[in-house]
XYZ file of C-alpha atoms in Angstrom:
773
model
C 18.983 25.023 -5.684
C 21.334 24.047 -8.509
C 20.391 23.727 -12.149
C 23.198 22.027 -14.061
C 21.538 18.742 -15.020
C 20.193 18.983 -18.575
C 16.510 18.239 -19.079
C 15.759 15.105 -21.080
C 12.864 12.614 -20.885
C 14.987 9.453 -20.592
C 18.469 10.635 -19.656
C 20.251 12.414 -16.818
C 22.918 14.521 -18.515
C 25.874 16.503 -17.174
C 27.849 18.492 -19.743
C 31.146 19.927 -18.564
C 33.219 19.030 -15.520
C 33.025 21.181 -12.385
C 34.978 19.644 -9.478
C 32.772 21.556 -7.025
C 29.766 19.554 -8.261
C 31.478 16.193 -8.486
C 30.218 14.669 -5.241
C 26.670 15.739 -6.086
C 26.991 14.031 -9.464
C 28.458 10.948 -7.837
C 25.135 10.587 -6.016
C 22.858 11.500 -8.906
C 24.468 9.096 -11.386
C 24.546 6.127 -8.982
C 23.602 2.680 -10.259
C 22.378 -0.452 -8.461
C 20.457 -3.700 -8.794
C 18.922 -4.408 -5.388
C 21.878 -6.492 -4.178
C 24.647 -3.972 -4.691
C 25.095 -0.370 -5.708
C 27.803 1.963 -6.862
C 28.232 5.721 -6.665
C 29.278 7.385 -9.893
C 32.934 7.555 -8.933
C 35.502 7.685 -11.710
C 37.176 4.454 -12.713
C 40.563 6.174 -13.046
C 42.446 7.836 -10.221
C 40.863 11.034 -8.919
C 42.705 12.993 -6.237
C 39.972 15.640 -5.928
C 36.989 15.690 -3.566
C 35.111 12.404 -3.828
C 32.993 10.041 -1.741
C 33.938 6.594 -2.972
C 31.101 4.187 -2.403
C 30.472 0.556 -3.330
C 27.696 -0.951 -1.221
C 26.500 -4.511 -0.687
C 22.962 -5.156 0.536
C 22.550 -6.596 4.020
C 26.222 -6.325 5.014
C 26.712 -4.035 7.994
C 28.928 -3.103 10.911
C 27.764 -2.168 14.443
C 29.744 1.037 14.894
C 29.982 1.796 18.612
C 27.726 4.676 19.613
C 29.477 7.960 20.196
C 27.532 10.291 22.491
C 28.609 12.630 25.257
C 26.229 11.063 27.738
C 24.390 7.795 28.151
C 20.801 7.028 29.046
C 19.225 3.737 29.990
C 17.832 2.097 26.896
C 20.323 3.627 24.479
C 21.591 1.202 21.851
C 25.274 0.419 22.060
C 25.883 0.848 18.351
C 24.685 2.474 15.153
C 24.469 -0.074 12.348
C 26.096 1.008 9.121
C 25.822 -0.423 5.640
C 29.448 -0.566 4.651
C 31.491 0.966 1.928
C 32.809 -2.269 0.455
C 35.554 -3.277 -1.950
C 35.991 -0.790 -4.802
C 35.456 -2.971 -7.881
C 35.412 -0.257 -10.561
C 38.995 0.981 -10.243
C 41.191 1.214 -13.369
C 44.443 3.155 -13.114
C 45.526 4.702 -16.419
C 49.101 5.668 -17.309
C 50.115 7.274 -20.598
C 53.821 6.776 -21.249
C 54.193 6.558 -17.467
C 52.110 9.676 -16.709
C 49.019 8.963 -14.606
C 45.597 10.150 -15.698
C 43.944 12.129 -12.897
C 41.052 14.473 -13.682
C 41.924 16.578 -10.651
C 45.243 17.564 -12.249
C 44.578 17.191 -15.972
C 42.899 19.786 -18.161
C 39.448 18.358 -18.868
C 37.284 19.208 -21.882
C 34.306 17.696 -23.693
C 33.214 16.083 -20.441
C 29.827 14.397 -20.597
C 28.178 12.045 -18.119
C 24.874 10.352 -18.969
C 22.638 8.027 -16.991
C 20.452 6.166 -19.470
C 17.345 5.564 -17.388
C 15.697 3.380 -20.004
C 18.429 0.752 -19.612
C 20.073 1.522 -16.265
C 23.450 2.281 -17.863
C 25.983 4.967 -16.966
C 28.306 6.445 -19.615
C 31.020 9.045 -19.295
C 33.301 10.606 -21.879
C 35.937 13.322 -21.812
C 39.143 14.595 -23.325
C 42.056 15.045 -20.914
C 45.225 17.009 -21.584
C 48.057 15.903 -19.315
C 50.912 18.060 -18.055
C 53.046 16.661 -20.872
C 50.561 18.017 -23.417
C 49.409 14.563 -24.454
C 45.694 14.278 -25.050
C 43.520 11.227 -24.589
C 39.846 10.646 -25.112
C 38.146 8.302 -22.682
C 34.702 6.713 -22.993
C 33.500 4.583 -20.063
C 30.278 2.588 -19.878
C 29.146 0.583 -16.872
C 26.142 -1.057 -15.300
C 25.193 -3.351 -12.456
C 23.162 -6.143 -13.975
C 19.558 -6.561 -12.876
C 19.599 -9.967 -14.581
C 22.882 -11.436 -13.312
C 22.686 -9.642 -9.983
C 26.131 -10.694 -8.759
C 27.743 -8.916 -11.702
C 28.765 -5.477 -12.833
C 30.507 -4.692 -16.106
C 32.670 -1.864 -17.444
C 33.765 -1.004 -20.965
C 36.661 1.455 -20.736
C 37.942 2.959 -23.998
C 41.098 5.072 -24.301
C 42.130 6.848 -27.523
C 45.396 8.847 -27.913
C 44.503 11.993 -29.844
C 47.868 13.665 -30.517
C 50.497 10.994 -29.941
C 51.395 7.344 -30.189
C 52.707 5.664 -27.086
C 52.370 3.065 -24.369
C 49.079 2.822 -22.496
C 49.224 1.014 -19.184
C 45.888 0.008 -17.652
C 45.625 -1.409 -14.151
C 42.237 -2.892 -13.285
C 42.126 -3.419 -9.537
C 40.080 -4.403 -6.517
C 40.636 -2.162 -3.503
C 39.506 -3.250 -0.045
C 41.396 -0.430 1.632
C 38.196 1.573 2.061
C 36.640 3.747 4.753
C 33.142 4.787 5.711
C 32.773 8.556 5.730
C 30.429 8.235 8.714
C 32.705 6.065 10.861
C 32.337 7.158 14.484
C 35.961 6.439 15.359
C 37.707 6.699 11.971
C 38.320 2.974 11.856
C 38.244 0.627 8.919
C 35.608 -2.073 9.081
C 37.189 -4.720 6.838
C 39.907 -7.329 7.284
C 41.292 -9.226 4.343
C 40.663 -12.989 4.374
C 42.126 -14.274 1.137
C 43.149 -13.201 -2.353
C 44.118 -14.568 -5.735
C 45.678 -13.038 -8.834
C 45.834 -14.715 -12.223
C 46.355 -13.768 -15.828
C 43.498 -11.405 -16.599
C 41.685 -11.985 -13.312
C 41.941 -11.275 -9.614
C 39.866 -11.709 -6.468
C 39.866 -10.587 -2.874
C 37.642 -11.517 0.062
C 37.010 -9.239 2.998
C 35.503 -9.949 6.393
C 33.666 -7.344 8.430
C 34.900 -6.821 11.941
C 32.493 -7.978 14.679
C 29.732 -9.184 12.336
C 32.013 -11.508 10.309
C 30.239 -11.058 6.998
C 32.356 -12.160 4.072
C 32.230 -10.456 0.690
C 34.186 -11.889 -2.219
C 34.925 -9.560 -5.133
C 36.478 -10.738 -8.366
C 37.146 -9.471 -11.865
C 37.992 -10.937 -15.230
C 39.207 -8.779 -18.115
C 39.623 -8.785 -21.859
C 41.162 -6.245 -24.245
C 40.501 -5.104 -27.777
C 42.208 -2.683 -30.132
C 39.975 -0.875 -32.606
C 37.267 -3.422 -31.899
C 39.425 -6.524 -32.404
C 40.225 -8.746 -29.425
C 43.947 -8.838 -28.631
C 46.157 -11.024 -26.502
C 47.939 -9.369 -23.603
C 50.449 -9.984 -20.870
C 49.223 -9.275 -17.367
C 51.518 -8.620 -14.448
C 50.320 -9.295 -10.939
C 49.653 -6.311 -8.682
C 49.456 -7.054 -4.971
C 49.444 -4.418 -2.236
C 47.847 -4.151 1.186
C 44.149 -4.995 0.739
C 44.515 -4.464 -3.017
C 44.945 -6.796 -5.970
C 44.970 -6.249 -9.698
C 46.503 -6.838 -13.093
C 48.841 -4.524 -14.965
C 48.494 -4.619 -18.745
C 50.157 -2.389 -21.265
C 50.358 -2.100 -25.025
C 51.646 0.198 -27.713
C 48.832 2.273 -29.206
C 49.022 4.497 -32.224
C 47.416 7.914 -32.496
C 43.609 7.654 -32.953
C 43.582 3.942 -32.160
C 41.178 2.915 -29.378
C 42.263 0.496 -26.686
C 39.286 -1.005 -24.856
C 39.415 -2.770 -21.510
C 36.405 -4.858 -20.540
C 36.184 -5.433 -16.806
C 33.644 -7.979 -15.581
C 33.125 -7.994 -11.836
C 31.390 -10.311 -9.395
C 30.392 -9.310 -5.861
C 28.999 -12.075 -3.638
C 28.342 -11.875 0.100
C 28.089 -14.673 2.641
C 24.351 -13.993 2.797
C 24.251 -16.002 -0.424
C 26.829 -18.711 -0.024
C 29.248 -20.705 2.066
C 32.250 -18.680 3.182
C 34.637 -21.491 2.305
C 33.745 -21.390 -1.398
C 32.676 -17.754 -1.718
C 35.788 -16.494 -3.501
C 35.794 -19.455 -5.863
C 32.198 -18.660 -6.786
C 33.063 -15.009 -7.388
C 35.969 -15.947 -9.660
C 33.717 -18.304 -11.635
C 30.967 -15.690 -11.871
C 33.341 -13.045 -13.232
C 34.736 -15.531 -15.753
C 31.229 -16.497 -16.881
C 30.364 -12.822 -17.356
C 33.489 -12.397 -19.514
C 32.505 -15.439 -21.542
C 29.019 -14.014 -22.017
C 30.448 -10.704 -23.215
C 29.662 -7.064 -22.614
C 27.225 -6.588 -25.482
C 25.219 -9.697 -24.572
C 24.992 -8.632 -20.922
C 23.979 -5.136 -21.962
C 21.243 -6.497 -24.235
C 19.830 -8.563 -21.367
C 19.995 -5.501 -19.125
C 18.074 -3.414 -21.642
C 15.401 -6.090 -22.071
C 14.929 -6.501 -18.328
C 14.577 -2.758 -17.813
C 12.132 -2.550 -20.718
C 9.941 -5.056 -18.894
C 10.131 -3.042 -15.674
C 9.274 0.211 -17.421
C 6.297 -1.450 -19.105
C 4.838 -1.998 -15.626
C 5.710 1.207 -13.798
C 6.491 4.050 -16.216
C 4.878 7.447 -15.848
C 4.718 9.503 -19.051
C 4.279 13.292 -18.927
C 3.762 15.457 -22.010
C 4.614 19.138 -22.121
C 6.916 19.306 -19.083
C 10.359 17.799 -19.635
C 11.618 18.722 -16.145
C 8.726 16.855 -14.525
C 9.093 13.914 -16.918
C 12.796 13.514 -16.292
C 12.313 13.791 -12.552
C 9.629 11.141 -12.162
C 11.550 8.610 -14.235
C 14.677 9.332 -12.218
C 12.768 8.617 -9.020
C 11.252 5.408 -10.416
C 14.670 4.255 -11.646
C 16.291 4.728 -8.264
C 13.468 2.940 -6.433
C 13.886 -0.078 -8.692
C 17.681 0.012 -8.397
C 17.394 -0.026 -4.616
C 14.916 -2.794 -3.832
C 13.560 -5.752 -5.803
C 11.832 -7.872 -3.153
C 13.902 -10.955 -3.913
C 15.157 -11.355 -0.335
C 13.062 -10.933 2.822
C 16.235 -10.108 4.773
C 16.712 -6.860 2.877
C 14.986 -3.517 3.184
C 15.358 0.080 2.021
C 17.697 2.667 3.480
C 16.965 6.395 3.154
C 19.991 6.742 0.866
C 19.760 3.317 -0.728
C 23.078 2.466 -2.386
C 24.005 6.088 -3.065
C 25.647 7.277 0.155
C 26.317 6.601 3.814
C 24.207 9.168 5.655
C 21.691 7.539 8.029
C 23.834 4.402 7.910
C 21.900 2.900 5.024
C 19.526 1.281 7.492
C 15.741 1.018 7.648
C 13.342 3.650 9.012
C 9.545 3.921 9.109
C 9.875 5.510 5.673
C 9.623 2.009 4.198
C 6.096 1.376 5.431
C 4.766 4.931 5.113
C 6.232 5.842 1.715
C 7.877 2.936 -0.105
C 5.222 0.276 0.396
C 2.563 2.140 -1.665
C 5.009 2.366 -4.582
C 5.747 -1.352 -4.661
C 2.107 -2.271 -4.015
C 1.038 -0.541 -7.211
C 4.049 -1.139 -9.475
C 5.225 -4.694 -8.796
C 4.158 -8.236 -8.075
C 2.463 -8.432 -4.630
C 5.300 -10.619 -3.334
C 7.616 -7.592 -3.456
C 5.524 -5.614 -0.962
C 4.865 -8.773 1.036
C 8.579 -9.242 1.551
C 8.773 -5.828 3.207
C 6.128 -6.935 5.714
C 7.767 -10.313 6.268
C 10.984 -8.440 7.052
C 9.228 -6.786 9.993
C 7.606 -10.057 11.087
C 11.015 -11.716 11.216
C 12.117 -8.914 13.548
C 9.105 -9.153 15.867
C 11.032 -10.848 18.663
C 13.602 -8.050 18.513
C 10.820 -5.449 18.631
C 9.530 -7.134 21.779
C 13.059 -7.036 23.227
C 13.326 -3.341 22.337
C 10.111 -2.616 24.220
C 11.235 -4.682 27.201
C 14.415 -2.589 27.481
C 12.153 0.425 27.992
C 10.013 -1.313 30.621
C 7.128 -2.711 28.562
C 5.830 -6.190 29.368
C 3.689 -9.112 28.240
C 4.951 -9.228 24.672
C 4.500 -5.553 23.847
C 6.548 -4.573 20.797
C 8.228 -1.320 19.870
C 9.701 -1.481 16.414
C 12.997 0.387 16.086
C 13.301 3.802 14.530
C 16.532 2.688 12.886
C 17.598 -0.883 12.279
C 19.174 -3.411 9.996
C 18.669 -6.552 12.085
C 15.595 -5.683 14.166
C 17.510 -4.106 17.048
C 17.222 -0.386 17.684
C 20.425 1.450 16.794
C 19.393 5.111 16.923
C 20.744 7.184 19.782
C 19.040 10.561 19.843
C 16.737 10.325 22.858
C 13.892 12.362 21.368
C 13.722 9.872 18.486
C 14.885 6.599 20.048
C 12.478 6.815 22.972
C 9.777 9.191 21.785
C 9.162 8.943 18.042
C 6.964 5.922 18.618
C 4.501 6.705 15.834
C 6.690 4.336 13.802
C 4.775 1.483 15.431
C 1.615 2.773 13.781
C 3.286 2.739 10.367
C 4.014 -0.973 10.856
C 0.418 -1.827 11.720
C -1.117 0.326 8.976
C 1.200 -1.276 6.417
C -0.402 -4.658 7.152
C -3.860 -3.241 6.488
C -2.639 -1.339 3.421
C -1.138 -4.476 1.902
C -4.228 -6.603 2.489
C -6.600 -3.855 1.348
C -4.678 -3.549 -1.909
C -3.886 -7.185 -2.684
C -6.780 -9.028 -1.045
C -4.247 -11.374 0.565
C -6.324 -12.068 3.681
C -4.179 -15.120 4.450
C -1.362 -12.777 5.438
C -3.203 -11.883 8.640
C -3.178 -15.444 9.912
C 0.269 -16.273 8.624
C 2.153 -13.227 9.902
C 0.149 -10.051 10.424
C -1.949 -10.781 13.494
C 1.020 -11.561 15.728
C 2.531 -8.190 14.873
C -0.744 -6.351 15.466
C -1.229 -7.966 18.883
C 2.279 -7.021 19.997
C 1.930 -3.422 18.801
C -1.508 -3.074 20.426
C -0.027 -4.228 23.715
C 2.537 -1.469 23.411
C -0.102 1.218 22.823
C -2.208 -0.049 25.713
C 0.761 0.214 28.084
C 2.032 3.497 26.671
C -1.149 5.476 27.449
C -2.301 6.553 30.898
C -5.738 7.445 32.215
C -6.471 11.060 33.185
C -9.416 11.680 35.491
C -9.149 15.397 34.825
C -9.507 15.039 31.079
C -11.665 11.948 31.177
C -9.525 10.140 28.648
C -6.313 8.281 27.899
C -3.221 10.415 27.339
C 0.037 9.777 25.500
C 2.732 11.826 27.194
C 6.302 12.607 26.164
C 6.368 11.797 22.467
C 7.756 13.193 19.232
C 5.559 13.097 16.150
C 6.668 13.150 12.515
C 7.342 16.860 13.071
C 10.735 16.541 14.719
C 10.789 20.276 15.422
C 8.563 19.464 18.421
C 10.086 17.123 21.010
C 8.715 15.625 24.210
C 5.147 16.804 23.644
C 1.905 15.432 25.045
C -0.938 13.979 22.993
C 0.526 14.304 19.550
C -2.598 14.018 17.411
C -0.979 11.833 14.750
C 0.529 9.383 17.251
C -2.696 9.088 19.249
C -4.684 8.600 16.042
C -2.475 5.706 14.941
C -2.708 4.117 18.370
C -6.506 4.356 18.248
C -6.680 2.931 14.751
C -4.323 0.045 15.558
C -6.301 -1.006 18.620
C -9.500 -1.054 16.582
C -7.985 -2.835 13.586
C -6.338 -5.482 15.765
C -9.701 -6.420 17.288
C -11.170 -6.672 13.784
C -8.217 -8.786 12.612
C -8.599 -11.131 15.584
C -12.225 -11.750 14.677
C -11.333 -12.340 11.031
C -8.617 -14.892 11.754
C -10.720 -16.613 14.390
C -13.490 -17.089 11.829
C -11.356 -17.940 8.782
C -8.635 -20.127 10.308
C -9.548 -21.423 13.780
C -6.568 -23.768 13.970
C -4.062 -21.021 13.215
C -5.909 -18.692 15.575
C -5.492 -21.208 18.384
C -1.760 -21.331 17.646
C -1.523 -17.547 17.801
C -3.437 -17.412 21.089
C -1.112 -20.001 22.593
C 2.025 -18.341 21.206
C 1.115 -14.799 22.275
C -0.853 -15.712 25.444
C -3.609 -13.457 24.138
C -5.871 -12.485 27.027
C -3.647 -14.348 29.457
C -3.087 -11.511 31.906
C -6.089 -9.199 31.368
C -9.216 -8.820 29.258
C -7.155 -7.314 26.478
C -9.802 -6.820 23.837
C -12.125 -4.967 26.221
C -9.319 -2.729 27.440
C -8.143 -2.036 23.882
C -11.660 -0.989 22.961
C -11.843 1.309 25.979
C -8.523 2.965 25.145
C -9.531 3.425 21.512
C -12.825 5.018 22.479
C -11.369 7.361 25.082
C -7.909 8.322 23.836
C -7.499 12.094 23.627
C -7.435 13.533 20.101
C -7.096 17.296 20.630
C -9.412 19.551 18.595
C -9.491 23.341 18.698
C -12.961 24.446 19.795
C -12.773 27.743 17.906
C -11.593 26.545 14.504
C -12.337 22.826 14.521
C -8.680 22.190 13.571
C -7.023 19.071 14.928
C -4.384 20.279 17.394
C -0.926 18.925 16.641
C -0.262 18.434 20.352
C -1.166 19.938 23.707
C -0.092 23.566 23.880
C 0.479 24.067 20.163
C -2.260 26.695 19.875
C -0.536 28.799 22.527
C 2.445 29.356 20.257
C 3.000 32.492 18.192
C 1.319 31.194 15.045
C 3.096 33.278 12.454
C 3.202 31.854 8.913
C 6.525 30.719 7.511
C 6.519 33.787 5.237
C 7.448 35.749 8.382
C 10.867 34.034 8.404
C 13.503 36.161 6.618
C 14.669 34.426 3.441
C 18.257 34.440 4.626
C 17.333 32.256 7.597
C 16.270 29.193 5.581
C 16.702 26.376 6.327
C 15.995 27.225 9.941
C 17.787 24.145 11.272
C 21.033 25.641 9.940
C 20.384 29.194 11.174
C 18.406 28.924 14.407
C 19.250 27.440 17.768
C 17.434 24.226 18.640
C 15.771 26.040 21.531
C 14.353 28.644 19.150
C 13.079 25.974 16.772
C 11.346 24.053 19.569
C 9.614 27.188 20.811
C 8.485 28.189 17.334
C 5.334 27.022 15.570
C 7.207 25.809 12.504
C 6.745 22.279 11.312
C 9.559 20.239 9.789
C 7.230 17.880 7.973
C 3.559 16.989 7.683
C 2.241 15.810 11.060
C -1.511 16.301 11.447
C -1.693 16.291 7.663
C 0.191 12.980 7.600
C -2.621 11.486 9.667
C -5.327 12.975 7.472
C -3.526 11.642 4.402
C -3.339 8.152 5.912
C -7.032 8.068 6.792
C -8.358 10.516 4.224
C -11.508 8.459 3.598
C -12.605 9.184 7.187
C -12.732 12.960 6.718
C -14.928 15.199 4.603
C -13.464 17.809 2.298
C -14.214 20.668 4.664
C -12.262 19.006 7.483
C -9.362 18.424 5.124
C -9.517 21.992 3.859
C -9.479 23.770 7.207
C -6.625 21.616 8.521
C -4.602 22.028 5.331
C -5.186 25.786 5.262
C -4.083 26.034 8.882
C -0.974 23.823 8.844
C 0.412 24.318 5.350
C 1.550 27.925 5.984
C 3.394 26.734 9.114
C 5.295 23.903 7.418
C 8.870 24.608 6.318
C 9.320 21.199 4.615
C 12.840 20.680 5.924
C 12.278 16.957 5.704
C 12.382 15.358 2.266
C 9.296 13.334 3.259
C 7.043 16.361 3.632
C 6.282 18.008 0.259
C 4.725 14.893 -1.304
C 2.039 14.655 1.398
C 1.133 18.305 0.899
C 1.060 17.771 -2.871
C -1.373 14.856 -2.582
C -3.710 16.686 -0.223
C -3.535 19.860 -2.317
C -4.656 17.792 -5.312
C -7.586 16.450 -3.298
C -8.622 20.009 -2.516
C -8.202 21.295 -6.053
C -5.276 23.516 -5.071
C -3.588 22.882 -8.406
C -0.776 25.410 -8.155
C 0.277 24.195 -4.721
C 0.009 20.557 -5.759
C 2.333 21.144 -8.709
C 4.735 23.267 -6.691
C 5.174 20.553 -4.069
C 5.361 17.818 -6.700
C 8.226 19.550 -8.485
C 10.032 20.169 -5.219
C 9.951 16.536 -4.193
C 10.528 15.229 -7.718
C 13.653 17.298 -8.391
C 14.887 17.371 -4.806
C 18.145 15.630 -5.722
C 18.481 16.552 -9.385
C 18.443 20.237 -8.426
C 20.043 19.743 -4.998
C 17.272 21.693 -3.281
C 18.539 21.044 0.239
C 22.266 21.270 -0.594
C 22.824 17.726 0.663
C 22.681 15.563 -2.458
C 26.439 15.029 -2.146
C 25.657 12.763 0.838
C 23.460 10.528 -1.333
C 19.992 10.557 -2.820
C 16.740 10.741 -0.846
C 15.522 7.301 -1.894
C 12.506 6.949 0.384
C 11.158 10.383 -0.495
C 11.390 9.332 -4.146
C 8.528 6.960 -3.425
C 6.633 10.027 -2.271
C 7.265 11.619 -5.660
C 5.546 8.688 -7.330
C 2.682 9.030 -4.826
C 2.334 12.702 -5.748
C 1.533 11.760 -9.335
C -0.508 8.593 -8.887
C -2.334 9.383 -5.637
C -2.217 13.146 -6.087
C -2.887 14.090 -9.705
C -4.214 10.598 -10.519
C -6.501 10.516 -7.483
C -5.861 6.792 -6.952
C -7.222 5.348 -3.716
C -8.048 1.845 -2.512
C -11.095 1.929 -0.255
C -12.590 -1.210 1.246
C -10.784 -3.318 -1.320
C -12.021 -1.298 -4.328
C -9.969 0.841 -6.680
C -10.976 4.499 -7.004
C -9.625 7.086 -9.467
C -10.338 10.781 -9.832
C -7.602 12.210 -12.076
C -6.863 15.890 -12.552
C -4.486 17.512 -15.026
C -1.888 20.081 -13.911
C -2.053 23.110 -16.170
C 1.680 22.762 -16.854
C 1.086 19.379 -18.534
C -0.562 18.550 -21.832
C -1.180 14.947 -20.820
C 0.161 12.162 -18.634
C -0.233 8.445 -18.130
C 0.737 5.897 -15.511
C 0.413 2.188 -14.893
C -0.664 0.522 -11.689
C -1.226 -3.063 -10.645
C -4.278 -3.982 -8.601
C -5.309 -7.493 -7.584
C -3.730 -9.117 -10.609
C -4.806 -6.469 -13.118
C -2.424 -4.073 -14.853
C -4.079 -0.784 -15.734
C -2.838 2.067 -17.874
C -4.446 5.379 -17.001
C -4.095 8.199 -19.544
C -5.256 11.755 -18.920
C -5.407 14.787 -21.186
C -7.453 17.975 -21.285
C -10.447 16.274 -22.917
C -10.429 12.606 -21.998
C -9.646 10.016 -19.364
C -8.737 6.619 -20.747
C -8.330 3.479 -18.618
C -6.957 0.394 -20.348
C -6.920 -3.037 -18.749
C -3.709 -4.606 -20.064
C -4.231 -7.881 -18.208
C -6.434 -10.966 -18.450
C -8.303 -10.138 -15.238
C -11.374 -7.924 -15.327
C -12.386 -5.665 -12.467
C -14.700 -2.887 -11.404
C -13.257 0.585 -10.986
C -14.781 3.631 -9.299
C -14.158 6.660 -11.526
C -15.082 10.034 -10.047
C -17.354 8.131 -7.658
C -19.199 6.078 -10.277
C -18.578 2.337 -10.489
C -17.497 1.111 -13.926
C -16.876 -2.385 -15.255
C -13.551 -2.874 -17.009
C -13.256 -6.325 -18.632
C -9.919 -7.957 -19.404
C -8.019 -6.461 -22.359
C -10.598 -3.713 -22.705
C -10.446 0.061 -22.598
C -12.837 2.736 -21.424
C -12.742 6.354 -22.515
C -14.561 9.136 -20.692
C -14.900 12.818 -21.414
C -12.785 14.171 -18.584
C -14.308 17.636 -18.525
C -17.732 16.143 -17.884
C -16.586 13.720 -15.205
């Protein structure tokens, strides 16, 4: 754990420059707008350790799989979201001497991410080898209003000399992916242009032939007054720019404004893409930095008004939750059904930037309760558009009749993960897809989604589960052999409780959904039957019911605990406290064989299932399972602590709930797992939000009704959060004495508070004595 980020309610602050922490900070201070993102790399040259990263949503490369052996069904490639053209670069020369923070003496360094407005600032004083000192102040943002644009204000002030400052704004396509399997570059240059105060370059991805046009337009000012300038053309291999220089007196400030445009062929014709980028950058320059920044601030203010969480009395917790909310909104906006959420978002390259089951299990609840329903709907439509690929994926593994297996890792619907125990066995991901459909409809009331998209997906997934099980005469039930559950420290196990539970639930829900669509939209139902050949090769609904009724869900006869998988109770069930402190994390200190033979759990598994279907279990069932599995869980997945925090809140385990909340909330800010340098844990950030709203706030949606049962961590004086539900926007405020629920919308609704149904009219507020609730 590191503790160098200063605590502040609305800012992420780094004071002082430590090169050893730079790559961590590059991740933490990342910015994005849903269409593109940028690590917090320096604008000027930096020859020290850095992971340069500019990322464009939806643009990827199929990097050929590199494994020592091959198995039937393996994907041929791992899709990677690409490090794209570096648009932020500005070389700085002082009387011919280049500014490089790796070689200069750096003082007064300060980096701030303004979360309220989504703006990154950085300032420092650098003393060069010549003894000349300059002060630099840089401000940049990626616009969430004009989403093709980013803007930089770069200010340089000579402190102890007068001389010539040469600034070289550039666009650099000569970039690499850190995670390239064969150390190759993924971009070819297509075309370029360089003008007076502007430049552009277009790259094409190898194999996939995406085009991305990047352009800039610049202006200069001296002590706040616009100045004319001469610009020389800079053209090198895969690099274009302008070179501008001017005489600057001591204590004068030269400011370069760099307006960038980044447009991919997902959003335009390749033939005119670069022309559009040049025009967009010029229009941004015409609009001006201050005007763009004002629009940015207003747009973020609107977002925060819908999704902010306020915490009083705990600055570390307050800063952390806003940081998580900021990054979620910088990563995905729901504007494009072709896009999804990578585990690192736009902040790094680990995991390829592609989509996992994290989206449905963790991210969907965040967007359901903090944004317009269309945002969450787009995530589901994304999976519907990939249904044919999911059916192809299943067919590669021998499944028939339209059975679908959604990929563990994908960007285009095709599986691209190549670790056998995950690619072939971690099939619980299918259950996350089906539950997401129910979760969306339960929350929004959008029953039409079933007929339009959802039912086809449910039928295909149910066919997979039906074929994946096998009947056992000895056990008198259906078994699921050779799987890996969410706990990836157990591979190739039989009857994983969580996986079997999701299969059972899906088979039951699909039969219910069929009946609903048949009754509500007979014409569409007939289309679905014809398209899917439902019941065409066997009495599917009867068989699905039989499998659901008889699938094995292991339970320990002595304790009543749900057994994670066959044979788990035969392990040496020592609590994690038995592991010497020097051996954490165990995946870095133990052999894989030792981990697999141990009882230790990487992330919530049985508890993940209980969390998903919590309404089906009484408190005693929850308690005995939590008390059994929590001491065995090492939480070496970023997705784990939030689930434990939520369930601990349900049980009244306040200290544990807070402990796990803080761990997930500050996972990246404090670099808990020593891997923040690779990028942020975006999808687990959604889990942080869940820990507050579903955990401490006790928010649940049961049978289409909103339920709340808030508690107050003893470390907090008060907190509040906003959630959307079926067109209503509610603000929930909690302190030691009262619970206040304010309906900030024009739609009234009924709310269940601590089990009692209450009416909450539009634009009204209710206040309850919390201690008596």
